[in-house]
Amino acid sequence: MSENIAENIAIGLVNTLKIAEESPHGLYLTDSIGERVLLPMRYVTEQMREGDLIDVFIYTDSEDRVVATTQRPLAMRGEFALMKVTDIAPFGAFVDWGLPKELLVPNKMQKNRLEIGKSYIVHVTYDFDTGRLYGDTRIGRHLLSDIKGLKSGDAADLLIVARTPLGYKVIANHNYEGMLYHNEIFQPLETGQHVKGYIKKIRPDGKLDLSLQPIGRAKTDVSVQKVRDRLAQNGGTLPFTYKSDAGAIQQQFGISKKAFKKALTTLLENGEIVLHDTAIEVKKQA
């Protein structure tokens, strides 16, 4: 939790606010300029005391009143998440975003008409004119092509968007379009899943080539640790060598054969393992 109280209450984001007073309906929270918002009684705990700072998410309830909650949505303002359609109305579709009041995706903000029971990648958008949060499935309009502050090797939060013939289309850091290629993926992936990834290359069009494995030396370090961990889990011996099948390596360690061979070389050079004809074994300490 932040130690600084929010200057202004911001809808669609987590705010650090001060508990100002109790009421029959809950707790009134204030920002640094005295603006108040209600935390309804169902979110109040015995540990909350007047004067305490608490982190709350701010949104509008079913009566369009600005309220606070200790719950967290699947995505906050400016973020994307996979959301399921729960209802259809003449003016739009409602999706479950993890809060009691469902999020409206107006018809004009739907790339294609949404269908009840299906799930879609949705961007949480704030309308400054109405003060309301909406969902938007027109993903491209919320992505940036001007890459600032990113470089090859940087870690990134990846949201899996869709499977394509080349690989998986992803959104990196809720701002950039990227691609994970099939031949570099060694674990199951699903639409809507969040995974940690790494930037391999920034393309001229502003899109990113990404990897689930660290780049360069860091990649070797991670692979080495995966081999160490599997050895420890299997009594110090595994039926793998430099000649082992790539598919078996991927299934056992979640890395490529190339990365596995580099890891073996590192472990051998460190004196950590012994290589036999059909297996590797943790080297016994003298």
PDB file of C-alpha atoms in Angstrom:
ATOM      1  CA  MET A   1       0.000   0.000   0.000  1.00  0.00           C
ATOM      2  CA  SER A   2       1.184   3.502  -0.781  1.00  0.00           C
ATOM      3  CA  GLU A   3       2.063   5.686   2.190  1.00  0.00           C
ATOM      4  CA  ASN A   4       0.809   8.784   0.368  1.00  0.00           C
ATOM      5  CA  ILE A   5      -2.856   9.694   0.171  1.00  0.00           C
ATOM      6  CA  ALA A   6      -4.245  10.295  -3.322  1.00  0.00           C
ATOM      7  CA  GLU A   7      -4.443  13.952  -4.403  1.00  0.00           C
ATOM      8  CA  ASN A   8      -7.682  13.359  -6.271  1.00  0.00           C
ATOM      9  CA  ILE A   9     -10.049  10.411  -6.372  1.00  0.00           C
ATOM     10  CA  ALA A  10      -9.476   8.661  -9.723  1.00  0.00           C
ATOM     11  CA  ILE A  11     -12.219   6.448 -11.143  1.00  0.00           C
ATOM     12  CA  GLY A  12     -11.054   3.138 -12.558  1.00  0.00           C
ATOM     13  CA  LEU A  13      -7.846   2.987 -10.532  1.00  0.00           C
ATOM     14  CA  VAL A  14      -6.651   1.928  -7.091  1.00  0.00           C
ATOM     15  CA  ASN A  15      -6.533   4.951  -4.784  1.00  0.00           C
ATOM     16  CA  THR A  16      -4.891   5.301  -1.362  1.00  0.00           C
ATOM     17  CA  LEU A  17      -7.463   7.134   0.769  1.00  0.00           C
ATOM     18  CA  LYS A  18      -7.903   8.026   4.433  1.00  0.00           C
ATOM     19  CA  ILE A  19     -10.773   6.686   6.526  1.00  0.00           C
ATOM     20  CA  ALA A  20     -12.548   9.885   7.588  1.00  0.00           C
ATOM     21  CA  GLU A  21     -15.672   8.738   9.403  1.00  0.00           C
ATOM     22  CA  GLU A  22     -18.134   5.920   9.937  1.00  0.00           C
ATOM     23  CA  SER A  23     -21.732   5.935   8.764  1.00  0.00           C
ATOM     24  CA  PRO A  24     -24.634   3.450   8.835  1.00  0.00           C
ATOM     25  CA  HIS A  25     -23.838   2.672   5.203  1.00  0.00           C
ATOM     26  CA  GLY A  26     -20.086   2.118   5.546  1.00  0.00           C
ATOM     27  CA  LEU A  27     -16.955   4.248   5.800  1.00  0.00           C
ATOM     28  CA  TYR A  28     -16.379   7.616   4.172  1.00  0.00           C
ATOM     29  CA  LEU A  29     -12.919   7.923   2.681  1.00  0.00           C
ATOM     30  CA  THR A  30     -11.190  11.155   1.667  1.00  0.00           C
ATOM     31  CA  ASP A  31      -8.376  12.221  -0.619  1.00  0.00           C
ATOM     32  CA  SER A  32      -5.849  14.940   0.179  1.00  0.00           C
ATOM     33  CA  ILE A  33      -8.244  17.758  -0.757  1.00  0.00           C
ATOM     34  CA  GLY A  34     -11.181  16.397   1.233  1.00  0.00           C
ATOM     35  CA  GLU A  35     -13.208  14.827  -1.582  1.00  0.00           C
ATOM     36  CA  ARG A  36     -15.236  11.950  -0.138  1.00  0.00           C
ATOM     37  CA  VAL A  37     -16.290   8.521  -1.385  1.00  0.00           C
ATOM     38  CA  LEU A  38     -18.213   5.752   0.366  1.00  0.00           C
ATOM     39  CA  LEU A  39     -16.781   2.316   1.066  1.00  0.00           C
ATOM     40  CA  PRO A  40     -19.994   0.262   1.470  1.00  0.00           C
ATOM     41  CA  MET A  41     -20.447  -1.716   4.655  1.00  0.00           C
ATOM     42  CA  ARG A  42     -20.001  -5.105   2.948  1.00  0.00           C
ATOM     43  CA  TYR A  43     -16.320  -4.230   2.360  1.00  0.00           C
ATOM     44  CA  VAL A  44     -15.621  -2.895   5.870  1.00  0.00           C
ATOM     45  CA  THR A  45     -13.524  -5.063   8.200  1.00  0.00           C
ATOM     46  CA  GLU A  46     -12.962  -4.924  11.951  1.00  0.00           C
ATOM     47  CA  GLN A  47      -9.343  -3.897  11.399  1.00  0.00           C
ATOM     48  CA  MET A  48     -10.272  -0.628   9.672  1.00  0.00           C
ATOM     49  CA  ARG A  49      -9.963   2.428  11.909  1.00  0.00           C
ATOM     50  CA  GLU A  50     -10.587   6.145  11.458  1.00  0.00           C
ATOM     51  CA  GLY A  51      -7.401   7.820  10.218  1.00  0.00           C
ATOM     52  CA  ASP A  52      -6.054   4.672   8.544  1.00  0.00           C
ATOM     53  CA  LEU A  53      -4.921   4.725   4.915  1.00  0.00           C
ATOM     54  CA  ILE A  54      -6.369   1.972   2.728  1.00  0.00           C
ATOM     55  CA  ASP A  55      -6.085   1.019  -0.934  1.00  0.00           C
ATOM     56  CA  VAL A  56      -9.437   0.848  -2.714  1.00  0.00           C
ATOM     57  CA  PHE A  57     -10.621   0.565  -6.297  1.00  0.00           C
ATOM     58  CA  ILE A  58     -12.966   3.361  -7.393  1.00  0.00           C
ATOM     59  CA  TYR A  59     -15.846   2.862  -9.836  1.00  0.00           C
ATOM     60  CA  THR A  60     -19.531   3.725 -10.270  1.00  0.00           C
ATOM     61  CA  ASP A  61     -22.223   1.425  -8.904  1.00  0.00           C
ATOM     62  CA  SER A  62     -25.530   0.379 -10.495  1.00  0.00           C
ATOM     63  CA  GLU A  63     -26.993   3.805  -9.662  1.00  0.00           C
ATOM     64  CA  ASP A  64     -23.959   5.631 -11.146  1.00  0.00           C
ATOM     65  CA  ARG A  65     -22.711   6.714  -7.730  1.00  0.00           C
ATOM     66  CA  VAL A  66     -18.942   6.861  -7.271  1.00  0.00           C
ATOM     67  CA  VAL A  67     -18.058   4.194  -4.707  1.00  0.00           C
ATOM     68  CA  ALA A  68     -15.003   2.390  -3.347  1.00  0.00           C
ATOM     69  CA  THR A  69     -14.346  -1.332  -3.049  1.00  0.00           C
ATOM     70  CA  THR A  70     -11.585  -3.460  -1.606  1.00  0.00           C
ATOM     71  CA  GLN A  71     -12.134  -5.915  -4.470  1.00  0.00           C
ATOM     72  CA  ARG A  72     -10.054  -5.754  -7.640  1.00  0.00           C
ATOM     73  CA  PRO A  73     -11.411  -6.029 -11.177  1.00  0.00           C
ATOM     74  CA  LEU A  74      -9.864  -8.257 -13.829  1.00  0.00           C
ATOM     75  CA  ALA A  75      -8.499  -5.086 -15.426  1.00  0.00           C
ATOM     76  CA  MET A  76      -8.288  -1.469 -14.348  1.00  0.00           C
ATOM     77  CA  ARG A  77      -8.551   1.672 -16.446  1.00  0.00           C
ATOM     78  CA  GLY A  78      -6.202   1.446 -19.407  1.00  0.00           C
ATOM     79  CA  GLU A  79      -5.735  -2.324 -19.059  1.00  0.00           C
ATOM     80  CA  PHE A  80      -6.918  -5.408 -20.952  1.00  0.00           C
ATOM     81  CA  ALA A  81      -8.361  -8.716 -19.736  1.00  0.00           C
ATOM     82  CA  LEU A  82     -10.417 -11.641 -20.962  1.00  0.00           C
ATOM     83  CA  MET A  83     -14.047 -11.101 -19.926  1.00  0.00           C
ATOM     84  CA  LYS A  84     -17.163 -13.204 -20.377  1.00  0.00           C
ATOM     85  CA  VAL A  85     -20.399 -11.762 -21.777  1.00  0.00           C
ATOM     86  CA  THR A  86     -23.225 -12.207 -19.250  1.00  0.00           C
ATOM     87  CA  ASP A  87     -26.054 -10.236 -20.856  1.00  0.00           C
ATOM     88  CA  ILE A  88     -27.036  -8.460 -24.064  1.00  0.00           C
ATOM     89  CA  ALA A  89     -29.054  -5.242 -24.261  1.00  0.00           C
ATOM     90  CA  PRO A  90     -30.179  -3.125 -27.240  1.00  0.00           C
ATOM     91  CA  PHE A  91     -27.400  -0.612 -26.493  1.00  0.00           C
ATOM     92  CA  GLY A  92     -24.544  -3.041 -25.808  1.00  0.00           C
ATOM     93  CA  ALA A  93     -23.263  -6.095 -23.958  1.00  0.00           C
ATOM     94  CA  PHE A  94     -22.422  -6.599 -20.303  1.00  0.00           C
ATOM     95  CA  VAL A  95     -19.260  -8.462 -19.316  1.00  0.00           C
ATOM     96  CA  ASP A  96     -18.072  -9.885 -16.010  1.00  0.00           C
ATOM     97  CA  TRP A  97     -14.966  -7.953 -14.941  1.00  0.00           C
ATOM     98  CA  GLY A  98     -14.843  -9.246 -11.384  1.00  0.00           C
ATOM     99  CA  LEU A  99     -17.026  -6.647  -9.641  1.00  0.00           C
ATOM    100  CA  PRO A 100     -20.713  -6.743  -8.626  1.00  0.00           C
ATOM    101  CA  LYS A 101     -21.692  -4.214 -11.302  1.00  0.00           C
ATOM    102  CA  GLU A 102     -20.881  -5.642 -14.723  1.00  0.00           C
ATOM    103  CA  LEU A 103     -19.002  -3.582 -17.302  1.00  0.00           C
ATOM    104  CA  LEU A 104     -20.909  -2.264 -20.309  1.00  0.00           C
ATOM    105  CA  VAL A 105     -19.403  -2.666 -23.773  1.00  0.00           C
ATOM    106  CA  PRO A 106     -21.500  -0.268 -25.908  1.00  0.00           C
ATOM    107  CA  ASN A 107     -22.392  -1.382 -29.431  1.00  0.00           C
ATOM    108  CA  LYS A 108     -20.163   1.309 -30.915  1.00  0.00           C
ATOM    109  CA  MET A 109     -17.177  -0.058 -28.952  1.00  0.00           C
ATOM    110  CA  GLN A 110     -17.565  -3.628 -30.225  1.00  0.00           C
ATOM    111  CA  LYS A 111     -15.252  -4.654 -33.049  1.00  0.00           C
ATOM    112  CA  ASN A 112     -17.720  -7.448 -33.818  1.00  0.00           C
ATOM    113  CA  ARG A 113     -21.055  -8.051 -32.130  1.00  0.00           C
ATOM    114  CA  LEU A 114     -20.505  -9.821 -28.818  1.00  0.00           C
ATOM    115  CA  GLU A 115     -22.357 -13.031 -28.026  1.00  0.00           C
ATOM    116  CA  ILE A 116     -23.667 -14.065 -24.640  1.00  0.00           C
ATOM    117  CA  GLY A 117     -21.614 -16.775 -22.951  1.00  0.00           C
ATOM    118  CA  LYS A 118     -18.490 -16.086 -25.016  1.00  0.00           C
ATOM    119  CA  SER A 119     -15.316 -14.409 -23.748  1.00  0.00           C
ATOM    120  CA  TYR A 120     -13.397 -11.569 -25.373  1.00  0.00           C
ATOM    121  CA  ILE A 121     -10.318  -9.464 -24.739  1.00  0.00           C
ATOM    122  CA  VAL A 122     -11.690  -6.165 -23.418  1.00  0.00           C
ATOM    123  CA  HIS A 123     -10.003  -2.819 -22.761  1.00  0.00           C
ATOM    124  CA  VAL A 124     -11.293  -0.828 -19.779  1.00  0.00           C
ATOM    125  CA  THR A 125     -11.825   2.719 -21.051  1.00  0.00           C
ATOM    126  CA  TYR A 126     -12.653   5.867 -19.078  1.00  0.00           C
ATOM    127  CA  ASP A 127     -14.961   8.492 -20.582  1.00  0.00           C
ATOM    128  CA  PHE A 128     -13.870  11.826 -19.118  1.00  0.00           C
ATOM    129  CA  ASP A 129     -17.076  13.520 -20.304  1.00  0.00           C
ATOM    130  CA  THR A 130     -19.470  11.172 -18.484  1.00  0.00           C
ATOM    131  CA  GLY A 131     -17.139   9.980 -15.724  1.00  0.00           C
ATOM    132  CA  ARG A 132     -17.999   6.360 -16.550  1.00  0.00           C
ATOM    133  CA  LEU A 133     -15.988   3.253 -17.318  1.00  0.00           C
ATOM    134  CA  TYR A 134     -16.738   1.248 -20.454  1.00  0.00           C
ATOM    135  CA  GLY A 135     -15.398  -1.837 -22.140  1.00  0.00           C
ATOM    136  CA  ASP A 136     -13.962  -1.721 -25.667  1.00  0.00           C
ATOM    137  CA  THR A 137     -13.067  -4.723 -27.844  1.00  0.00           C
ATOM    138  CA  ARG A 138     -11.420  -2.580 -30.551  1.00  0.00           C
ATOM    139  CA  ILE A 139      -7.994  -3.544 -29.279  1.00  0.00           C
ATOM    140  CA  GLY A 140      -5.850  -1.776 -31.867  1.00  0.00           C
ATOM    141  CA  ARG A 141      -7.027   1.733 -31.032  1.00  0.00           C
ATOM    142  CA  HIS A 142      -5.607   1.401 -27.512  1.00  0.00           C
ATOM    143  CA  LEU A 143      -2.145   0.124 -28.472  1.00  0.00           C
ATOM    144  CA  LEU A 144       0.935   2.270 -28.985  1.00  0.00           C
ATOM    145  CA  SER A 145       3.339   2.080 -31.918  1.00  0.00           C
ATOM    146  CA  ASP A 146       5.814   4.541 -30.424  1.00  0.00           C
ATOM    147  CA  ILE A 147       8.044   2.373 -28.262  1.00  0.00           C
ATOM    148  CA  LYS A 148       9.509   4.427 -25.430  1.00  0.00           C
ATOM    149  CA  GLY A 149      11.735   3.192 -22.642  1.00  0.00           C
ATOM    150  CA  LEU A 150      11.819  -0.417 -23.865  1.00  0.00           C
ATOM    151  CA  LYS A 151      14.794  -2.369 -25.167  1.00  0.00           C
ATOM    152  CA  SER A 152      15.757  -5.893 -26.121  1.00  0.00           C
ATOM    153  CA  GLY A 153      16.070  -8.118 -23.075  1.00  0.00           C
ATOM    154  CA  ASP A 154      13.538  -6.220 -20.959  1.00  0.00           C
ATOM    155  CA  ALA A 155      10.946  -8.258 -19.074  1.00  0.00           C
ATOM    156  CA  ALA A 156       7.295  -7.614 -19.913  1.00  0.00           C
ATOM    157  CA  ASP A 157       3.837  -8.674 -18.742  1.00  0.00           C
ATOM    158  CA  LEU A 158       2.182 -10.510 -21.644  1.00  0.00           C
ATOM    159  CA  LEU A 159      -1.531 -11.075 -22.210  1.00  0.00           C
ATOM    160  CA  ILE A 160      -2.290 -13.882 -24.671  1.00  0.00           C
ATOM    161  CA  VAL A 161      -4.782 -12.549 -27.242  1.00  0.00           C
ATOM    162  CA  ALA A 162      -5.109 -15.136 -30.009  1.00  0.00           C
ATOM    163  CA  ARG A 163      -3.411 -18.095 -31.672  1.00  0.00           C
ATOM    164  CA  THR A 164      -2.245 -17.477 -35.257  1.00  0.00           C
ATOM    165  CA  PRO A 165      -0.378 -19.602 -37.833  1.00  0.00           C
ATOM    166  CA  LEU A 166       2.896 -17.938 -36.748  1.00  0.00           C
ATOM    167  CA  GLY A 167       2.364 -18.083 -33.019  1.00  0.00           C
ATOM    168  CA  TYR A 168       0.399 -16.199 -30.399  1.00  0.00           C
ATOM    169  CA  LYS A 169      -0.613 -12.568 -30.730  1.00  0.00           C
ATOM    170  CA  VAL A 170      -0.059 -10.844 -27.396  1.00  0.00           C
ATOM    171  CA  ILE A 171      -0.352  -7.475 -25.681  1.00  0.00           C
ATOM    172  CA  ALA A 172       2.775  -6.444 -23.789  1.00  0.00           C
ATOM    173  CA  ASN A 173       2.517  -4.222 -20.705  1.00  0.00           C
ATOM    174  CA  HIS A 174      -1.081  -3.350 -21.694  1.00  0.00           C
ATOM    175  CA  ASN A 175       0.306  -1.038 -24.394  1.00  0.00           C
ATOM    176  CA  TYR A 176       2.122  -2.835 -27.201  1.00  0.00           C
ATOM    177  CA  GLU A 177       1.299  -5.489 -29.785  1.00  0.00           C
ATOM    178  CA  GLY A 178       3.674  -8.414 -30.017  1.00  0.00           C
ATOM    179  CA  MET A 179       4.151 -11.996 -31.157  1.00  0.00           C
ATOM    180  CA  LEU A 180       5.314 -15.199 -29.495  1.00  0.00           C
ATOM    181  CA  TYR A 181       6.443 -17.658 -32.188  1.00  0.00           C
ATOM    182  CA  HIS A 182       5.401 -21.321 -32.051  1.00  0.00           C
ATOM    183  CA  ASN A 183       8.955 -22.665 -32.339  1.00  0.00           C
ATOM    184  CA  GLU A 184       9.969 -20.790 -29.171  1.00  0.00           C
ATOM    185  CA  ILE A 185       7.034 -21.829 -26.970  1.00  0.00           C
ATOM    186  CA  PHE A 186       7.568 -24.741 -24.598  1.00  0.00           C
ATOM    187  CA  GLN A 187       4.469 -24.524 -22.421  1.00  0.00           C
ATOM    188  CA  PRO A 188       0.676 -24.537 -22.940  1.00  0.00           C
ATOM    189  CA  LEU A 189      -0.880 -21.110 -23.533  1.00  0.00           C
ATOM    190  CA  GLU A 190      -4.503 -19.971 -23.508  1.00  0.00           C
ATOM    191  CA  THR A 191      -6.277 -16.798 -24.589  1.00  0.00           C
ATOM    192  CA  GLY A 192      -6.544 -14.407 -21.642  1.00  0.00           C
ATOM    193  CA  GLN A 193      -3.567 -15.898 -19.801  1.00  0.00           C
ATOM    194  CA  HIS A 194      -0.980 -13.552 -18.290  1.00  0.00           C
ATOM    195  CA  VAL A 195       2.626 -14.718 -18.542  1.00  0.00           C
ATOM    196  CA  LYS A 196       6.019 -13.162 -18.000  1.00  0.00           C
ATOM    197  CA  GLY A 197       7.968 -12.626 -21.206  1.00  0.00           C
ATOM    198  CA  TYR A 198      10.981 -10.863 -22.629  1.00  0.00           C
ATOM    199  CA  ILE A 199      11.528  -8.503 -25.552  1.00  0.00           C
ATOM    200  CA  LYS A 200      13.655 -10.087 -28.274  1.00  0.00           C
ATOM    201  CA  LYS A 201      13.313  -7.401 -30.911  1.00  0.00           C
ATOM    202  CA  ILE A 202      11.542  -4.106 -31.526  1.00  0.00           C
ATOM    203  CA  ARG A 203      10.385  -4.079 -35.140  1.00  0.00           C
ATOM    204  CA  PRO A 204      10.289  -0.943 -37.340  1.00  0.00           C
ATOM    205  CA  ASP A 205       6.473  -0.948 -37.233  1.00  0.00           C
ATOM    206  CA  GLY A 206       6.547  -0.659 -33.439  1.00  0.00           C
ATOM    207  CA  LYS A 207       5.486  -4.249 -32.823  1.00  0.00           C
ATOM    208  CA  LEU A 208       7.482  -6.584 -30.603  1.00  0.00           C
ATOM    209  CA  ASP A 209       9.004 -10.007 -31.136  1.00  0.00           C
ATOM    210  CA  LEU A 210       8.817 -11.687 -27.749  1.00  0.00           C
ATOM    211  CA  SER A 211      10.053 -14.761 -25.919  1.00  0.00           C
ATOM    212  CA  LEU A 212       8.989 -16.629 -22.806  1.00  0.00           C
ATOM    213  CA  GLN A 213      12.660 -17.251 -22.080  1.00  0.00           C
ATOM    214  CA  PRO A 214      15.122 -14.599 -20.862  1.00  0.00           C
ATOM    215  CA  ILE A 215      17.491 -13.230 -23.479  1.00  0.00           C
ATOM    216  CA  GLY A 216      21.255 -13.905 -23.538  1.00  0.00           C
ATOM    217  CA  ARG A 217      23.094 -14.834 -20.351  1.00  0.00           C
ATOM    218  CA  ALA A 218      19.932 -14.590 -18.273  1.00  0.00           C
ATOM    219  CA  LYS A 219      18.363 -17.272 -20.467  1.00  0.00           C
ATOM    220  CA  THR A 220      21.199 -19.671 -19.688  1.00  0.00           C
ATOM    221  CA  ASP A 221      20.894 -18.947 -15.960  1.00  0.00           C
ATOM    222  CA  VAL A 222      17.173 -19.790 -15.986  1.00  0.00           C
ATOM    223  CA  SER A 223      17.750 -22.985 -17.977  1.00  0.00           C
ATOM    224  CA  VAL A 224      20.506 -24.069 -15.599  1.00  0.00           C
ATOM    225  CA  GLN A 225      18.201 -23.590 -12.618  1.00  0.00           C
ATOM    226  CA  LYS A 226      15.443 -25.607 -14.296  1.00  0.00           C
ATOM    227  CA  VAL A 227      17.824 -28.538 -14.786  1.00  0.00           C
ATOM    228  CA  ARG A 228      19.003 -28.220 -11.178  1.00  0.00           C
ATOM    229  CA  ASP A 229      15.419 -28.210  -9.911  1.00  0.00           C
ATOM    230  CA  ARG A 230      14.409 -31.281 -11.913  1.00  0.00           C
ATOM    231  CA  LEU A 231      17.473 -33.170 -10.737  1.00  0.00           C
ATOM    232  CA  ALA A 232      16.645 -32.326  -7.130  1.00  0.00           C
ATOM    233  CA  GLN A 233      13.054 -33.512  -7.628  1.00  0.00           C
ATOM    234  CA  ASN A 234      14.219 -36.821  -9.118  1.00  0.00           C
ATOM    235  CA  GLY A 235      16.786 -37.978  -6.602  1.00  0.00           C
ATOM    236  CA  GLY A 236      19.775 -36.436  -8.359  1.00  0.00           C
ATOM    237  CA  THR A 237      19.558 -38.435 -11.613  1.00  0.00           C
ATOM    238  CA  LEU A 238      17.737 -37.927 -14.925  1.00  0.00           C
ATOM    239  CA  PRO A 239      17.818 -40.004 -18.134  1.00  0.00           C
ATOM    240  CA  PHE A 240      18.890 -37.076 -20.328  1.00  0.00           C
ATOM    241  CA  THR A 241      22.073 -36.250 -22.238  1.00  0.00           C
ATOM    242  CA  TYR A 242      23.191 -33.983 -25.081  1.00  0.00           C
ATOM    243  CA  LYS A 243      21.614 -36.487 -27.499  1.00  0.00           C
ATOM    244  CA  SER A 244      18.155 -36.560 -25.899  1.00  0.00           C
ATOM    245  CA  ASP A 245      15.042 -35.897 -27.973  1.00  0.00           C
ATOM    246  CA  ALA A 246      14.026 -32.247 -28.236  1.00  0.00           C
ATOM    247  CA  GLY A 247      10.383 -33.046 -27.502  1.00  0.00           C
ATOM    248  CA  ALA A 248      11.258 -34.969 -24.370  1.00  0.00           C
ATOM    249  CA  ILE A 249      13.460 -32.095 -23.201  1.00  0.00           C
ATOM    250  CA  GLN A 250      10.663 -29.585 -23.755  1.00  0.00           C
ATOM    251  CA  GLN A 251       8.201 -31.760 -21.838  1.00  0.00           C
ATOM    252  CA  GLN A 252      10.551 -32.370 -18.916  1.00  0.00           C
ATOM    253  CA  PHE A 253      12.235 -28.965 -18.542  1.00  0.00           C
ATOM    254  CA  GLY A 254      10.099 -26.491 -20.544  1.00  0.00           C
ATOM    255  CA  ILE A 255      13.123 -25.297 -22.539  1.00  0.00           C
ATOM    256  CA  SER A 256      14.547 -25.853 -26.004  1.00  0.00           C
ATOM    257  CA  LYS A 257      17.187 -28.498 -26.727  1.00  0.00           C
ATOM    258  CA  LYS A 258      19.664 -25.715 -27.500  1.00  0.00           C
ATOM    259  CA  ALA A 259      19.071 -24.111 -24.090  1.00  0.00           C
ATOM    260  CA  PHE A 260      19.286 -27.529 -22.414  1.00  0.00           C
ATOM    261  CA  LYS A 261      22.658 -28.294 -23.995  1.00  0.00           C
ATOM    262  CA  LYS A 262      24.009 -24.908 -22.865  1.00  0.00           C
ATOM    263  CA  ALA A 263      22.735 -25.605 -19.353  1.00  0.00           C
ATOM    264  CA  LEU A 264      24.462 -29.004 -19.291  1.00  0.00           C
ATOM    265  CA  THR A 265      27.716 -27.422 -20.407  1.00  0.00           C
ATOM    266  CA  THR A 266      27.480 -24.812 -17.640  1.00  0.00           C
ATOM    267  CA  LEU A 267      26.705 -27.435 -14.988  1.00  0.00           C
ATOM    268  CA  LEU A 268      29.583 -29.636 -16.177  1.00  0.00           C
ATOM    269  CA  GLU A 269      32.010 -26.698 -16.174  1.00  0.00           C
ATOM    270  CA  ASN A 270      30.847 -25.807 -12.659  1.00  0.00           C
ATOM    271  CA  GLY A 271      31.485 -29.362 -11.528  1.00  0.00           C
ATOM    272  CA  GLU A 272      27.865 -29.784 -10.434  1.00  0.00           C
ATOM    273  CA  ILE A 273      26.962 -32.869 -12.504  1.00  0.00           C
ATOM    274  CA  VAL A 274      28.447 -35.998 -14.031  1.00  0.00           C
ATOM    275  CA  LEU A 275      27.510 -36.985 -17.582  1.00  0.00           C
ATOM    276  CA  HIS A 276      26.956 -40.716 -18.216  1.00  0.00           C
ATOM    277  CA  ASP A 277      26.105 -42.472 -21.473  1.00  0.00           C
ATOM    278  CA  THR A 278      22.349 -42.324 -20.888  1.00  0.00           C
ATOM    279  CA  ALA A 279      21.903 -39.986 -17.922  1.00  0.00           C
ATOM    280  CA  ILE A 280      23.083 -37.015 -15.942  1.00  0.00           C
ATOM    281  CA  GLU A 281      23.737 -37.195 -12.225  1.00  0.00           C
ATOM    282  CA  VAL A 282      24.432 -34.687  -9.497  1.00  0.00           C
ATOM    283  CA  LYS A 283      28.113 -34.906  -8.610  1.00  0.00           C
ATOM    284  CA  LYS A 284      28.636 -36.273  -5.138  1.00  0.00           C
ATOM    285  CA  GLN A 285      30.676 -34.045  -2.880  1.00  0.00           C
ATOM    286  CA  ALA A 286      33.968 -35.533  -1.698  1.00  0.00           C
TER     287      ALA A 286
END
